[in-house]
Coordinates of C-alpha atoms in Angstrom, one line a residue:
X1 CA -15.8 4.9 -55.6
X2 CA -17.6 6.8 -53.1
X3 CA -17.5 10.3 -52.4
X4 CA -17.6 12.4 -49.6
X5 CA -18.2 15.8 -49.0
X6 CA -17.2 17.8 -45.5
X7 CA -17.6 21.5 -43.8
X8 CA -16.0 24.6 -44.3
X9 CA -14.7 24.2 -41.0
X10 CA -13.3 20.9 -41.2
X11 CA -9.9 20.7 -39.4
X12 CA -7.6 17.4 -40.1
X13 CA -8.8 15.5 -37.2
X14 CA -12.4 15.9 -38.4
X15 CA -11.9 15.1 -41.6
X16 CA -10.2 11.5 -40.7
X17 CA -12.9 10.8 -38.2
X18 CA -15.6 11.4 -41.0
X19 CA -13.6 9.1 -43.6
X20 CA -12.9 6.0 -41.0
X21 CA -16.6 6.1 -39.7
X22 CA -17.0 6.0 -43.2
X23 CA -15.4 2.1 -43.0
X24 CA -14.6 1.9 -46.8
X25 CA -11.3 2.0 -48.6
X26 CA -11.4 4.2 -51.9
X27 CA -13.5 7.5 -51.7
X28 CA -13.3 11.1 -53.3
X29 CA -13.3 13.8 -50.5
X30 CA -15.1 16.7 -51.6
X31 CA -13.5 20.1 -50.1
X32 CA -15.6 22.9 -50.0
X33 CA -14.5 26.7 -51.1
X34 CA -12.8 28.2 -48.4
X35 CA -12.2 25.2 -46.5
X36 CA -10.2 25.6 -43.5
X37 CA -7.8 22.7 -44.8
X38 CA -6.5 25.2 -47.6
X39 CA -4.5 27.2 -44.9
X40 CA -1.5 25.3 -45.1
X41 CA -0.4 22.5 -48.1
X42 CA 0.4 20.1 -45.1
X43 CA -3.5 19.3 -44.6
X44 CA -3.8 17.6 -47.1
X45 CA -1.0 15.9 -47.4
X46 CA -1.1 14.8 -44.2
X47 CA -4.7 13.2 -44.1
X48 CA -3.7 11.2 -47.6
X49 CA -0.6 10.1 -45.2
X50 CA -3.0 8.7 -42.2
X51 CA -5.2 6.7 -44.4
X52 CA -2.8 4.8 -46.5
X53 CA -1.7 3.7 -42.7
X54 CA -4.2 1.7 -42.6
X55 CA -4.5 0.8 -46.2
X56 CA -6.9 3.5 -47.4
X57 CA -6.8 5.6 -50.8
X58 CA -8.4 9.1 -51.3
X59 CA -8.7 11.8 -53.7
X60 CA -9.6 15.3 -53.1
X61 CA -12.2 17.8 -55.1
X62 CA -12.5 21.5 -54.8
X63 CA -14.0 24.6 -56.8
X64 CA -11.8 26.6 -55.0
X65 CA -8.7 27.8 -57.0
X66 CA -6.0 27.7 -54.2
X67 CA -6.9 24.1 -53.6
X68 CA -7.0 22.9 -56.4
X69 CA -3.3 24.6 -56.7
X70 CA -2.8 22.4 -53.3
X71 CA -4.4 19.3 -55.1
X72 CA -2.2 19.3 -57.9
X73 CA 0.7 19.7 -55.8
X74 CA 0.4 16.1 -54.0
X75 CA 1.2 14.6 -57.0
X76 CA 5.1 13.4 -56.1
X77 CA 6.7 15.3 -58.3
X78 CA 4.6 18.7 -57.2
X79 CA 5.2 17.9 -53.8
X80 CA 9.1 18.1 -53.8
X81 CA 7.9 22.2 -53.9
X82 CA 6.2 21.8 -50.4
X83 CA 8.0 22.6 -47.6
X84 CA 7.4 20.4 -44.5
X85 CA 8.3 23.1 -41.7
X86 CA 6.0 25.5 -43.0
X87 CA 4.0 24.0 -45.6
X88 CA 4.3 27.0 -48.4
X89 CA 5.7 26.0 -51.9
X90 CA 9.4 26.3 -52.2
X91 CA 9.4 27.9 -55.9
X92 CA 11.4 30.9 -56.2
X93 CA 10.2 34.3 -57.0
X94 CA 10.2 34.5 -60.7
X95 CA 8.7 31.2 -60.9
X96 CA 5.8 32.0 -58.9
X97 CA 4.9 35.1 -60.4
X98 CA 5.1 33.3 -64.3
X99 CA 2.5 30.9 -62.7
X100 CA -0.6 30.7 -64.5
X101 CA -2.5 30.0 -61.6
X102 CA -1.0 31.9 -58.3
X103 CA -0.7 29.5 -55.8
X104 CA -1.8 31.6 -53.1
X105 CA -3.6 35.6 -53.5
X106 CA -2.4 38.1 -50.7
X107 CA -4.6 40.8 -50.9
X108 CA -2.0 43.3 -49.0
X109 CA 1.6 43.4 -48.9
X110 CA 3.6 41.4 -46.7
X111 CA 5.9 43.6 -44.4
X112 CA 8.8 41.6 -42.6
X113 CA 9.0 43.6 -39.5
X114 CA 11.3 43.6 -35.8
X115 CA 7.7 42.7 -34.2
X116 CA 7.2 39.7 -36.7
X117 CA 10.4 38.7 -36.3
X118 CA 10.4 38.1 -32.7
X119 CA 6.9 36.6 -32.5
X120 CA 8.1 33.9 -34.6
X121 CA 11.5 33.8 -32.7
X122 CA 9.0 33.0 -29.7
X123 CA 6.7 30.6 -31.4
X124 CA 10.4 28.3 -32.6
X125 CA 12.1 28.9 -29.2
X126 CA 8.4 27.9 -26.9
X127 CA 6.0 26.9 -28.4
X128 CA 7.3 24.3 -30.8
X129 CA 9.4 22.2 -27.8
X130 CA 6.6 22.7 -25.5
X131 CA 4.3 21.2 -27.8
X132 CA 7.2 18.3 -28.7
X133 CA 7.1 18.4 -24.8
X134 CA 3.4 17.9 -24.5
X135 CA 2.9 15.2 -27.4
X136 CA 5.6 13.0 -26.0
X137 CA 5.9 13.1 -21.8
X138 CA 1.9 14.5 -21.0
X139 CA -0.3 11.6 -23.5
X140 CA -1.3 8.8 -20.6
X141 CA -2.8 5.7 -21.9
X142 CA -4.9 2.8 -20.5
X143 CA -4.7 -0.8 -21.5
X144 CA -7.8 -2.5 -20.9
X145 CA -7.0 -6.7 -21.2
X146 CA -10.3 -8.9 -20.8
X147 CA -8.4 -12.2 -20.3
X148 CA -9.5 -15.8 -20.1
X149 CA -10.4 -16.9 -15.7
X150 CA -11.0 -19.9 -14.0
X151 CA -12.4 -20.5 -10.4
X152 CA -10.6 -21.9 -7.6
X153 CA -12.0 -22.9 -4.6
X154 CA -10.4 -23.9 -1.5
X155 CA -10.0 -24.2 2.1
X156 CA -7.0 -23.7 4.0
X157 CA -5.8 -23.8 7.8
X158 CA -3.9 -20.9 9.0
X159 CA -2.7 -19.3 12.3
X160 CA -2.2 -15.9 13.1
X161 CA 0.6 -14.8 15.9
X162 CA 1.5 -11.9 17.7
X163 CA 5.2 -13.4 17.8
X164 CA 5.5 -12.8 14.1
X165 CA 6.4 -9.9 11.9
X166 CA 6.4 -11.1 8.6
X167 CA 4.8 -13.8 6.5
X168 CA 6.0 -17.4 6.8
X169 CA 4.3 -20.0 4.1
X170 CA 6.2 -22.9 5.4
X171 CA 4.9 -22.5 9.0
X172 CA 1.2 -21.2 7.6
X173 CA 2.3 -18.1 9.6
X174 CA 0.8 -14.6 9.8
X175 CA 1.4 -11.4 11.8
X176 CA -1.6 -10.4 14.0
X177 CA -1.1 -7.5 15.8
X178 CA -2.7 -5.9 18.9
X179 CA -5.4 -3.2 19.0
X180 CA -7.1 -1.2 21.7
X181 CA -9.7 1.1 22.4
X182 CA -11.5 2.8 25.5
X183 CA -15.0 4.1 25.8
X184 CA -16.1 5.3 28.9
X185 CA -19.2 6.7 30.5
X186 CA -21.9 7.6 32.8
X187 CA -24.9 5.7 34.5
X188 CA -27.6 6.4 36.8
X189 CA -30.0 3.9 38.7
X190 CA -32.9 4.0 41.5
X191 CA -31.6 2.2 45.0
X192 CA -33.3 -0.9 46.5
X193 CA -31.9 -1.4 49.7
X194 CA -33.6 0.1 52.9
X195 CA -31.9 1.0 56.3
X196 CA -32.9 2.2 59.9
X197 CA -32.0 6.2 60.7
X198 CA -33.2 8.4 63.5
X199 CA -32.2 9.7 66.9
X200 CA -31.2 7.5 70.0
X201 CA -32.9 7.6 73.1
X202 CA -30.9 9.5 75.8
X203 CA -31.2 9.9 79.5
X204 CA -29.3 9.6 82.7
X205 CA -29.0 6.5 85.3
X206 CA -27.6 6.6 89.5
X207 CA -25.2 3.9 89.7
X208 CA -25.5 2.0 93.4
X209 CA -22.0 0.6 94.6
X210 CA -22.6 -1.8 96.8
X211 CA -19.4 -2.9 97.5
X212 CA -16.4 -1.6 99.5
X213 CA -14.2 -0.7 96.2
X214 CA -14.3 2.1 94.0
X215 CA -15.8 1.3 90.7
X216 CA -15.1 2.8 86.9
X217 CA -17.4 2.8 84.7
X218 CA -15.4 3.4 81.8
X219 CA -17.1 5.6 78.4
X220 CA -19.0 3.0 75.8
X221 CA -19.2 0.3 78.2
X222 CA -22.9 -1.6 78.0
X223 CA -26.0 -0.9 79.9
X224 CA -28.4 -3.8 79.8
X225 CA -32.4 -3.1 81.2
X226 CA -33.3 -5.6 83.3
X227 CA -36.6 -6.8 82.0
X228 CA -38.0 -10.4 81.1
X229 CA -39.3 -8.9 77.7
X230 CA -36.2 -7.1 75.2
X231 CA -33.5 -6.6 76.9
X232 CA -32.3 -3.3 75.3
X233 CA -28.8 -2.1 75.3
X234 CA -28.1 1.1 76.2
X235 CA -23.8 2.4 76.6
X236 CA -22.2 5.2 78.9
X237 CA -21.6 8.4 77.3
X238 CA -18.8 9.7 79.7
X239 CA -16.9 7.6 82.1
X240 CA -17.2 7.8 86.2
X241 CA -16.4 5.9 89.2
X242 CA -18.5 4.7 91.3
X243 CA -18.0 5.9 95.2
X244 CA -17.4 2.4 97.7
X245 CA -20.2 1.9 100.3
X246 CA -19.6 3.6 103.9
X247 CA -19.8 1.7 107.2
X248 CA -20.8 3.8 110.4
X249 CA -19.6 2.1 113.6
X250 CA -21.7 1.2 115.9
X251 CA -22.3 3.7 118.9
X252 CA -21.6 0.8 121.6
X253 CA -21.0 -2.9 122.2
X254 CA -24.9 -2.9 123.0
X255 CA -26.5 -1.9 119.9
X256 CA -26.3 -2.3 116.2
X257 CA -24.2 -0.7 113.5
X258 CA -26.7 1.7 111.1
X259 CA -27.3 0.1 107.9
X260 CA -24.1 0.9 105.5
X261 CA -24.2 4.2 102.6
X262 CA -24.2 2.8 99.5
X263 CA -21.8 4.6 97.4
X264 CA -23.8 6.7 94.3
X265 CA -23.1 8.2 91.1
X266 CA -25.3 9.9 87.9
X267 CA -24.3 8.4 84.7
X268 CA -25.2 9.9 81.4
X269 CA -26.5 7.1 79.0
X270 CA -27.1 6.5 75.0
X271 CA -29.5 4.2 73.5
X272 CA -27.4 1.5 71.6
X273 CA -29.5 2.1 67.9
X274 CA -32.3 4.2 66.8
X275 CA -35.6 4.0 68.1
X276 CA -38.9 4.7 70.0
X277 CA -38.9 1.9 72.3
X278 CA -35.9 3.5 73.5
X279 CA -37.9 5.8 75.5
X280 CA -37.9 4.3 78.8
X281 CA -40.0 5.5 81.8
X282 CA -38.2 6.6 85.2
X283 CA -37.7 3.6 87.5
X284 CA -35.8 1.0 85.7
X285 CA -32.9 -1.0 86.6
X286 CA -30.1 -2.0 84.4
X287 CA -26.8 -4.3 84.4
X288 CA -23.8 -2.7 83.8
X289 CA -21.1 -4.9 81.8
X290 CA -18.4 -6.7 83.7
X291 CA -19.8 -5.9 86.8
X292 CA -22.5 -8.3 89.2
X293 CA -25.7 -6.9 90.1
X294 CA -25.5 -7.7 93.6
X295 CA -21.7 -5.0 93.6
X296 CA -23.1 -2.7 90.9
X297 CA -26.6 -1.4 89.7
X298 CA -27.9 1.6 87.8
X299 CA -31.7 3.0 87.9
X300 CA -33.0 5.6 86.2
X301 CA -34.7 8.6 88.0
X302 CA -36.3 10.1 84.9
X303 CA -37.6 8.6 82.0
X304 CA -35.6 8.4 78.4
X305 CA -36.6 10.5 75.9
X306 CA -35.4 11.4 72.0
X307 CA -35.9 8.2 70.7
X308 CA -36.8 7.5 66.8
X309 CA -36.6 6.0 63.6
X310 CA -37.7 5.6 60.2
X311 CA -36.5 3.3 57.1
X312 CA -35.2 5.1 54.0
X313 CA -34.0 4.0 50.4
X314 CA -29.9 2.9 50.6
X315 CA -27.4 1.6 48.4
X316 CA -27.2 -2.3 48.6
X317 CA -24.6 -4.5 47.1
X318 CA -27.0 -5.9 44.6
X319 CA -27.6 -2.1 43.3
X320 CA -23.8 -1.8 42.7
X321 CA -23.4 -5.5 40.9
X322 CA -26.6 -4.1 38.5
X323 CA -24.8 -0.7 37.7
X324 CA -21.8 -2.1 37.1
X325 CA -22.9 -5.0 34.6
X326 CA -25.3 -2.8 33.0
X327 CA -22.6 0.2 31.7
X328 CA -20.0 -2.8 31.4
X329 CA -22.1 -4.5 29.1
X330 CA -23.0 -0.7 27.5
X331 CA -19.5 0.0 26.8
X332 CA -18.3 -2.9 25.5
X333 CA -20.5 -2.0 22.1
X334 CA -19.4 1.2 22.2
X335 CA -15.7 0.6 22.4
X336 CA -15.5 -2.4 19.7
X337 CA -17.6 0.1 17.0
X338 CA -14.8 2.7 17.9
X339 CA -12.4 -0.3 17.4
X340 CA -13.9 -1.5 14.2
X341 CA -14.5 2.2 12.6
X342 CA -11.5 4.7 13.6
X343 CA -8.6 2.3 15.0
X344 CA -8.1 0.5 11.7
X345 CA -8.7 0.6 7.7
X346 CA -10.1 -0.7 5.4
X347 CA -6.9 -2.7 4.9
X348 CA -6.7 -3.6 8.9
X349 CA -9.1 -6.9 9.2
X350 CA -10.1 -7.2 12.8
X351 CA -10.7 -10.7 14.2
X352 CA -14.0 -9.6 16.3
X353 CA -14.0 -13.2 18.3
X354 CA -10.8 -12.2 19.3
X355 CA -11.8 -8.9 21.6
X356 CA -11.0 -9.2 25.1
X357 CA -13.0 -6.4 27.8
X358 CA -11.5 -5.0 30.9
X359 CA -12.6 -2.3 33.7
X360 CA -9.9 0.4 33.1
X361 CA -11.7 2.6 36.3
X362 CA -14.6 2.2 38.0
X363 CA -16.5 5.0 40.3
X364 CA -19.5 4.9 42.3
X365 CA -20.3 8.1 44.1
X366 CA -22.0 6.5 47.0
X367 CA -20.9 3.4 49.3
X368 CA -22.7 0.2 50.2
X369 CA -25.4 1.3 53.3
X370 CA -25.3 4.8 52.6
X371 CA -28.5 6.4 52.1
X372 CA -29.5 7.7 48.9
X373 CA -32.1 7.7 46.4
X374 CA -29.9 7.5 43.3
X375 CA -26.4 5.5 43.1
X376 CA -24.6 6.9 40.0
X377 CA -21.4 5.2 38.3
X378 CA -18.4 6.0 36.0
X379 CA -17.0 3.8 34.4
X380 CA -14.2 3.4 32.0
X381 CA -13.6 0.4 29.6
X382 CA -10.7 -1.0 27.0
X383 CA -11.6 -3.2 24.0
X384 CA -8.4 -5.2 22.6
X385 CA -7.9 -7.6 19.8
X386 CA -6.3 -8.9 17.0
X387 CA -6.2 -8.1 13.7
X388 CA -4.5 -8.7 10.5
X389 CA -3.7 -7.1 7.0
X390 CA -5.8 -8.7 3.8
X391 CA -2.7 -8.1 1.4
X392 CA -0.3 -10.2 3.9
X393 CA -3.3 -12.6 4.2
X394 CA -3.2 -12.9 0.3
X395 CA 0.5 -13.3 0.2
X396 CA 0.1 -16.3 1.9
X397 CA -2.9 -17.7 0.4
X398 CA -1.0 -16.7 -2.9
X399 CA 1.9 -19.2 -1.9
X400 CA -0.2 -21.9 -0.7
X401 CA -2.8 -22.2 -4.4
X402 CA 0.7 -22.1 -5.9
X403 CA 0.6 -25.9 -6.3
X404 CA -2.9 -25.9 -7.6
X405 CA -2.4 -23.6 -10.6
X406 CA -0.9 -24.8 -14.0
X407 CA 2.4 -23.2 -15.4
X408 CA 1.7 -19.8 -17.3
X409 CA -1.1 -19.3 -15.1
X410 CA -1.3 -16.7 -11.5
X411 CA -4.2 -16.1 -9.4
X412 CA -6.0 -13.4 -9.8
X413 CA -5.6 -10.8 -6.7
X414 CA -9.4 -9.3 -8.3
X415 CA -12.7 -10.6 -7.3
X416 CA -11.5 -13.4 -5.1
X417 CA -14.4 -13.9 -1.9
X418 CA -12.4 -14.7 1.2
X419 CA -14.2 -15.8 4.5
X420 CA -12.5 -16.2 7.7
X421 CA -13.2 -18.1 10.4
X422 CA -11.8 -18.8 14.4
X423 CA -11.2 -22.3 15.3
X424 CA -10.3 -21.6 18.6
X425 CA -12.5 -21.3 21.7
X426 CA -11.4 -18.0 23.0
X427 CA -12.1 -16.7 27.0
X428 CA -13.2 -13.0 26.4
X429 CA -11.2 -12.2 30.0
X430 CA -8.2 -13.2 28.5
X431 CA -5.7 -11.6 26.1
X432 CA -4.9 -13.9 23.4
X433 CA -1.7 -14.2 21.4
X434 CA -2.4 -16.7 18.8
X435 CA -5.4 -18.1 17.3
X436 CA -6.1 -20.3 14.5
X437 CA -8.3 -19.6 11.6
X438 CA -9.9 -21.4 8.9
X439 CA -9.7 -19.1 5.8
X440 CA -12.4 -20.0 2.6
X441 CA -11.6 -18.3 -0.2
X442 CA -12.6 -18.4 -4.0
X443 CA -10.5 -16.8 -5.9
X444 CA -9.7 -17.0 -10.0
X445 CA -6.8 -18.3 -12.0
X446 CA -5.8 -15.8 -15.3
X447 CA -2.8 -16.0 -17.4
X448 CA 0.6 -14.8 -15.9
X449 CA 1.4 -11.1 -17.4
X450 CA 4.3 -9.0 -16.1
X451 CA 2.9 -5.8 -16.0
X452 CA 6.3 -3.9 -15.7
X453 CA 7.8 -5.8 -18.7
X454 CA 4.8 -5.2 -20.7
X455 CA 4.8 -1.4 -20.3
X456 CA 8.5 -1.6 -21.3
X457 CA 7.8 -3.2 -24.7
X458 CA 4.7 -1.6 -25.5
X459 CA 6.1 2.1 -25.0
X460 CA 5.5 4.5 -28.0
X461 CA 4.3 1.5 -30.1
X462 CA 1.2 1.3 -32.2
X463 CA -2.1 0.6 -31.1
X464 CA -2.2 -2.3 -34.0
X465 CA 1.4 -3.4 -33.0
X466 CA 0.1 -4.0 -29.1
X467 CA -2.9 -5.8 -30.3
X468 CA -0.5 -8.2 -32.9
X469 CA 1.5 -8.7 -29.9
X470 CA -1.1 -9.1 -26.4
X471 CA -3.1 -11.6 -28.7
X472 CA -0.2 -14.1 -29.1
X473 CA -0.5 -14.5 -25.4
X474 CA -2.6 -17.4 -24.1
X475 CA -5.3 -16.8 -22.4
X476 CA -5.6 -13.0 -23.6
X477 CA -9.2 -12.0 -25.3
X478 CA -10.3 -8.4 -26.4
X479 CA -8.0 -5.3 -26.0
X480 CA -9.5 -1.6 -25.5
X481 CA -7.1 1.5 -25.3
X482 CA -8.6 4.6 -23.6
X483 CA -5.9 7.6 -24.6
X484 CA -5.9 10.8 -22.1
X485 CA -6.3 13.7 -23.3
X486 CA -8.6 12.3 -25.4
X487 CA -7.9 14.2 -28.6
X488 CA -4.3 11.9 -28.8
X489 CA -5.8 9.3 -29.8
X490 CA -5.5 10.1 -33.3
X491 CA -1.7 9.4 -33.2
X492 CA -3.1 6.0 -32.9
X493 CA 0.4 5.2 -30.6
X494 CA 1.2 4.7 -27.0
X495 CA 2.6 6.7 -25.0
X496 CA 6.5 7.2 -24.9
X497 CA 6.9 7.2 -21.0
X498 CA 6.2 3.7 -19.8
X499 CA 5.2 5.5 -16.8
X500 CA 1.9 6.8 -18.2
X501 CA 0.7 3.6 -19.4
X502 CA -1.9 1.8 -16.9
X503 CA -2.7 -1.8 -17.7
X504 CA -5.8 -3.2 -16.4
X505 CA -6.5 -7.0 -16.5
X506 CA -10.3 -8.0 -16.0
X507 CA -12.0 -11.3 -16.2
X508 CA -13.8 -12.2 -19.3

């Protein structure tokens, strides 16, 4: 028979641990003097009782006088003298006095006071119930099951639709839900267009009326230089009425009539466009729009001045198109990133190929043809796409894969690898409501275990019973139990409260 010596401060838990680590069935435990095990007669009894559960026997040896008495009391005849609640010997006072080997030597007189009574009462009414509650309610256990598994690889076609709200396994449908995000930004580019700016030449002409009627010239009437080269155009800057010609009668029948006097009127004019070429010398003749030169003609008696021009940068149509497209492409990426990162949870899976983009607002700071070195745009873009819930897809696949799983087994919800692809060709400028998906899944089949039923069956059971029970289930391999808090492991029992039992199934 093997012998083990424990330390003076080793309590019941420490002693049991050392004995179990030794791994022998029969042994002698040598207990030192003044060991904490001798503080209560139940300590030795508890150690022996716990070891007997696992088929082990133990004997105690000690040089301690009190300890020897306690060891003797482990004899079935003597053990009846131990009070199960207090651990003290239930002898009469006289018998205790007559004993040759006193059970416990107390070096002082014990006086029972009201304070001690109050302490004992608190202990009985508070500490004991709390301890019971703690051991019954608080302990938790995690059962880790290793089970056999078989790979299952399949490819299935399913439909994502915004027209349904729940999974329809018969029609292979899962709900598709829209999600939208927006992004705004401003951008500025250099302009590439050109335009001519400057001052228009101005002057004054004398309009000659050769007719017998007054002639009205409206403001804005076109007046063109009469020349063999470039017919420069001017416009009337005011409205005038040119008087008709006057004809004096002949002094006598024998004398000819005097020459007629043409009507004349000054008219302010302005060049039609900018340019120095409109600065004309005096003495130029002009045709007035709407009148024949035989009836009405204009001449400048003084030169035209003030005309000048230059080329400047301006906004072109190409500038606006380029800026709009560049900023639109940049904001598409920003909106998509926001869609994936902040609008969706881990459970929500976006189908990126269903995302469509559109301009919500577009504001340029300049118009086409406007003089400017820079063109700025503020643009807001929306990104809208469809997403599905991974749990709903898993639920549909679980139904579709049932025909490939043998009885007593199920598809594991863990360690699955799923690839989802869009079969349809989608126009990114048009919103979609339905799309066909090709789903490739690599899963594993494991034994079918009802965790709720298992928790109810194993609550309060010994760990050894749990191992025997689970070992009878086809495909179940090893089992490990983790207790929380760890010190309740010595009880070797699962929690009474089934809610405190967690079951974790892992593939071998």
